[in-house]
mmCIF file of C-alpha atoms in Angstrom:
data_model
loop_
_atom_site.group_PDB
_atom_site.id
_atom_site.type_symbol
_atom_site.label_atom_id
_atom_site.label_comp_id
_atom_site.label_asym_id
_atom_site.label_seq_id
_atom_site.Cartn_x
_atom_site.Cartn_y
_atom_site.Cartn_z
ATOM 1 C CA UNK A 1 120.150 38.335 292.684
ATOM 2 C CA UNK A 2 119.048 35.737 290.207
ATOM 3 C CA UNK A 3 120.612 32.697 288.664
ATOM 4 C CA UNK A 4 119.831 32.220 284.998
ATOM 5 C CA UNK A 5 118.293 28.854 284.283
ATOM 6 C CA UNK A 6 119.722 26.568 281.674
ATOM 7 C CA UNK A 7 116.540 27.149 279.636
ATOM 8 C CA UNK A 8 117.468 30.808 279.200
ATOM 9 C CA UNK A 9 121.209 30.652 278.860
ATOM 10 C CA UNK A 10 121.938 27.187 277.578
ATOM 11 C CA UNK A 11 125.308 26.842 279.287
ATOM 12 C CA UNK A 12 124.378 26.969 282.988
ATOM 13 C CA UNK A 13 126.435 30.097 283.753
ATOM 14 C CA UNK A 14 125.605 31.948 286.952
ATOM 15 C CA UNK A 15 124.912 35.435 285.615
ATOM 16 C CA UNK A 16 123.298 38.110 287.751
ATOM 17 C CA UNK A 17 120.164 39.495 286.161
ATOM 18 C CA UNK A 18 118.588 41.746 288.783
ATOM 19 C CA UNK A 19 118.352 42.673 292.407
ATOM 20 C CA UNK A 20 120.644 43.412 295.282
ATOM 21 C CA UNK A 21 122.787 46.160 293.807
ATOM 22 C CA UNK A 22 123.751 44.069 290.780
ATOM 23 C CA UNK A 23 123.157 45.417 287.319
ATOM 24 C CA UNK A 24 121.337 43.813 284.442
ATOM 25 C CA UNK A 25 123.186 41.271 282.334
ATOM 26 C CA UNK A 26 121.431 40.623 279.038
ATOM 27 C CA UNK A 27 121.189 36.853 278.464
ATOM 28 C CA UNK A 28 121.542 35.576 274.941
ATOM 29 C CA UNK A 29 118.294 33.624 274.502
ATOM 30 C CA UNK A 30 114.951 35.250 275.421
ATOM 31 C CA UNK A 31 111.804 33.156 275.876
ATOM 32 C CA UNK A 32 109.716 36.101 274.680
ATOM 33 C CA UNK A 33 110.252 39.488 273.137
ATOM 34 C CA UNK A 34 108.219 42.607 272.501
ATOM 35 C CA UNK A 35 108.776 46.136 271.299
ATOM 36 C CA UNK A 36 109.952 47.462 274.693
ATOM 37 C CA UNK A 37 111.363 44.417 276.527
ATOM 38 C CA UNK A 38 112.494 40.805 276.406
ATOM 39 C CA UNK A 39 111.605 38.044 278.860
ATOM 40 C CA UNK A 40 114.008 35.420 280.203
ATOM 41 C CA UNK A 41 113.494 32.415 282.440
ATOM 42 C CA UNK A 42 115.676 32.372 285.542
ATOM 43 C CA UNK A 43 115.910 30.939 289.053
ATOM 44 C CA UNK A 44 116.285 32.735 292.356
ATOM 45 C CA UNK A 45 119.824 32.436 293.658
ATOM 46 C CA UNK A 46 118.644 32.915 297.246
ATOM 47 C CA UNK A 47 115.275 32.966 298.963
ATOM 48 C CA UNK A 48 113.100 36.033 298.566
ATOM 49 C CA UNK A 49 110.105 36.358 300.864
ATOM 50 C CA UNK A 50 108.153 33.099 300.665
ATOM 51 C CA UNK A 51 110.039 32.015 297.544
ATOM 52 C CA UNK A 52 112.958 29.649 298.228
ATOM 53 C CA UNK A 53 116.228 29.644 296.320
ATOM 54 C CA UNK A 54 115.766 27.857 292.999
ATOM 55 C CA UNK A 55 112.242 29.184 292.392
ATOM 56 C CA UNK A 56 111.610 29.654 288.666
ATOM 57 C CA UNK A 57 110.960 33.268 287.720
ATOM 58 C CA UNK A 58 110.367 35.260 284.554
ATOM 59 C CA UNK A 59 112.591 38.312 284.189
ATOM 60 C CA UNK A 60 111.347 41.063 281.880
ATOM 61 C CA UNK A 61 114.200 43.381 280.886
ATOM 62 C CA UNK A 62 113.594 46.610 278.987
ATOM 63 C CA UNK A 63 115.552 47.186 275.829
ATOM 64 C CA UNK A 64 118.440 49.622 276.366
ATOM 65 C CA UNK A 65 117.439 53.302 276.218
ATOM 66 C CA UNK A 66 113.806 52.449 275.369
ATOM 67 C CA UNK A 67 112.466 55.418 277.343
ATOM 68 C CA UNK A 68 114.596 57.848 275.326
ATOM 69 C CA UNK A 69 113.543 56.181 272.064
ATOM 70 C CA UNK A 70 109.843 56.315 272.933
ATOM 71 C CA UNK A 71 110.140 59.958 274.028
ATOM 72 C CA UNK A 72 111.802 60.781 270.704
ATOM 73 C CA UNK A 73 108.970 59.005 268.868
ATOM 74 C CA UNK A 74 106.387 61.094 270.733
ATOM 75 C CA UNK A 75 108.352 64.280 270.048
ATOM 76 C CA UNK A 76 108.360 63.496 266.313
ATOM 77 C CA UNK A 77 104.651 62.553 266.301
ATOM 78 C CA UNK A 78 103.813 65.755 268.169
ATOM 79 C CA UNK A 79 105.743 67.905 265.699
ATOM 80 C CA UNK A 80 104.181 66.132 262.705
ATOM 81 C CA UNK A 81 100.669 66.526 264.155
ATOM 82 C CA UNK A 82 101.298 70.242 264.767
ATOM 83 C CA UNK A 83 102.621 70.679 261.241
ATOM 84 C CA UNK A 84 99.668 68.881 259.642
ATOM 85 C CA UNK A 85 97.165 70.866 261.692
ATOM 86 C CA UNK A 86 98.753 74.130 260.431
ATOM 87 C CA UNK A 87 98.342 73.319 256.731
ATOM 88 C CA UNK A 88 95.171 75.274 255.885
ATOM 89 C CA UNK A 89 93.934 73.364 252.846
ATOM 90 C CA UNK A 90 94.067 70.024 254.719
ATOM 91 C CA UNK A 91 91.595 71.346 257.319
ATOM 92 C CA UNK A 92 92.793 68.807 259.932
ATOM 93 C CA UNK A 93 92.730 71.012 263.017
ATOM 94 C CA UNK A 94 89.274 69.689 263.955
ATOM 95 C CA UNK A 95 90.843 66.232 264.526
ATOM 96 C CA UNK A 96 92.969 67.573 267.406
ATOM 97 C CA UNK A 97 95.823 65.332 266.342
ATOM 98 C CA UNK A 98 98.318 67.046 268.641
ATOM 99 C CA UNK A 99 95.988 66.583 271.626
ATOM 100 C CA UNK A 100 95.522 62.932 270.677
ATOM 101 C CA UNK A 101 99.294 62.390 270.571
ATOM 102 C CA UNK A 102 99.649 64.126 273.959
ATOM 103 C CA UNK A 103 96.929 61.952 275.501
ATOM 104 C CA UNK A 104 98.465 58.789 274.050
ATOM 105 C CA UNK A 105 101.876 59.853 275.418
ATOM 106 C CA UNK A 106 100.421 60.486 278.880
ATOM 107 C CA UNK A 107 98.967 56.966 278.922
ATOM 108 C CA UNK A 108 101.984 55.182 277.444
ATOM 109 C CA UNK A 109 104.955 56.698 279.268
ATOM 110 C CA UNK A 110 103.950 55.465 282.732
ATOM 111 C CA UNK A 111 103.611 51.956 281.256
ATOM 112 C CA UNK A 112 107.359 51.966 280.572
ATOM 113 C CA UNK A 113 107.925 51.808 284.339
ATOM 114 C CA UNK A 114 107.791 48.066 285.036
ATOM 115 C CA UNK A 115 106.921 48.783 288.669
ATOM 116 C CA UNK A 116 103.510 49.870 287.318
ATOM 117 C CA UNK A 117 103.127 46.455 285.676
ATOM 118 C CA UNK A 118 104.064 44.774 288.980
ATOM 119 C CA UNK A 119 101.420 46.861 290.761
ATOM 120 C CA UNK A 120 98.817 45.894 288.148
ATOM 121 C CA UNK A 121 99.708 42.207 288.486
ATOM 122 C CA UNK A 122 99.169 42.420 292.256
ATOM 123 C CA UNK A 123 95.794 44.070 291.677
ATOM 124 C CA UNK A 124 94.747 41.440 289.095
ATOM 125 C CA UNK A 125 95.793 38.656 291.477
ATOM 126 C CA UNK A 126 93.660 40.236 294.202
ATOM 127 C CA UNK A 127 90.663 40.851 291.935
ATOM 128 C CA UNK A 128 90.707 37.320 290.461
ATOM 129 C CA UNK A 129 91.596 35.469 293.658
ATOM 130 C CA UNK A 130 89.701 32.188 293.731
ATOM 131 C CA UNK A 131 89.146 32.113 289.957
ATOM 132 C CA UNK A 132 90.472 28.722 288.884
ATOM 133 C CA UNK A 133 90.567 29.298 285.111
ATOM 134 C CA UNK A 134 92.631 32.515 285.176
ATOM 135 C CA UNK A 135 96.113 32.958 286.597
ATOM 136 C CA UNK A 136 98.364 35.988 286.857
ATOM 137 C CA UNK A 137 102.025 35.634 287.810
ATOM 138 C CA UNK A 138 103.106 36.902 291.215
ATOM 139 C CA UNK A 139 105.527 39.844 290.961
ATOM 140 C CA UNK A 140 108.554 39.869 293.250
ATOM 141 C CA UNK A 141 108.353 43.545 294.125
ATOM 142 C CA UNK A 142 111.670 43.685 295.985
ATOM 143 C CA UNK A 143 113.509 42.554 292.860
ATOM 144 C CA UNK A 144 111.570 44.771 290.454
ATOM 145 C CA UNK A 145 112.756 48.165 289.225
ATOM 146 C CA UNK A 146 111.735 50.629 286.531
ATOM 147 C CA UNK A 147 113.662 48.610 283.912
ATOM 148 C CA UNK A 148 113.347 45.043 285.261
ATOM 149 C CA UNK A 149 110.251 43.089 286.307
ATOM 150 C CA UNK A 150 110.735 39.805 288.159
ATOM 151 C CA UNK A 151 107.715 37.566 288.580
ATOM 152 C CA UNK A 152 107.102 33.944 289.453
ATOM 153 C CA UNK A 153 107.282 31.835 286.289
ATOM 154 C CA UNK A 154 103.920 30.376 285.254
ATOM 155 C CA UNK A 155 103.876 27.334 282.972
ATOM 156 C CA UNK A 156 101.256 27.439 280.267
ATOM 157 C CA UNK A 157 100.462 27.159 276.618
ATOM 158 C CA UNK A 158 100.448 30.254 274.399
ATOM 159 C CA UNK A 159 96.961 31.384 273.410
ATOM 160 C CA UNK A 160 98.080 31.540 269.790
ATOM 161 C CA UNK A 161 98.275 27.735 269.807
ATOM 162 C CA UNK A 162 94.509 27.657 270.278
ATOM 163 C CA UNK A 163 93.815 30.325 267.688
ATOM 164 C CA UNK A 164 96.143 29.258 264.899
ATOM 165 C CA UNK A 165 95.405 25.558 264.632
ATOM 166 C CA UNK A 166 92.705 22.988 265.185
ATOM 167 C CA UNK A 167 93.923 19.517 266.067
ATOM 168 C CA UNK A 168 93.308 16.849 268.709
ATOM 169 C CA UNK A 169 94.705 19.231 271.387
ATOM 170 C CA UNK A 170 93.037 22.490 270.226
ATOM 171 C CA UNK A 171 89.382 22.079 269.305
ATOM 172 C CA UNK A 172 86.798 24.630 268.277
ATOM 173 C CA UNK A 173 85.129 24.064 271.656
ATOM 174 C CA UNK A 174 88.416 24.943 273.403
ATOM 175 C CA UNK A 175 88.642 28.189 271.402
ATOM 176 C CA UNK A 176 85.046 29.078 272.240
ATOM 177 C CA UNK A 177 85.644 28.426 275.956
ATOM 178 C CA UNK A 178 88.825 30.507 275.860
ATOM 179 C CA UNK A 179 86.935 33.363 274.185
ATOM 180 C CA UNK A 180 84.188 33.169 276.811
ATOM 181 C CA UNK A 181 86.722 33.271 279.656
ATOM 182 C CA UNK A 182 88.457 36.232 278.025
ATOM 183 C CA UNK A 183 85.181 38.107 277.561
ATOM 184 C CA UNK A 184 84.083 37.489 281.155
ATOM 185 C CA UNK A 185 87.501 38.573 282.408
ATOM 186 C CA UNK A 186 87.345 41.866 280.536
ATOM 187 C CA UNK A 187 83.754 42.559 281.505
#
């Protein structure tokens, strides 16, 4: 079980977020949000493995019914691709749009299982062990489920701060170094 931090909730309430048979309580203020999930800052209520009670964690919670919504989107895209491929004068069958949608679906649906993301984080941590300029958060696998990912909270500055402005804290040299690190990481 987790204790929401005051940064996430604002009123210091002890709301369960994940783990130990408890459900998911959606806090009111996310620290990040995307198309399939929101991220909240929390603290461990009790120790978990090597992490003592009070450890700051990030909790990624999927939006309600996101799997059903994404499956419906793929169903609609598949039907539209099939329909377009059947219209003779458009001559689109050579694009294999339906196959492309199916391949995209087969890649995307497993990504909705946040246990896959936890597995990938563990692999990245292993592969980049010893690299001082790159950090990946440590997932807490025992608290992670298909809909909730719990990972150790990592302090940092958003990359967009380096891209969107140049000031005394974000120079062109900093952006070039960040790009080089990113390129080397991907390669």
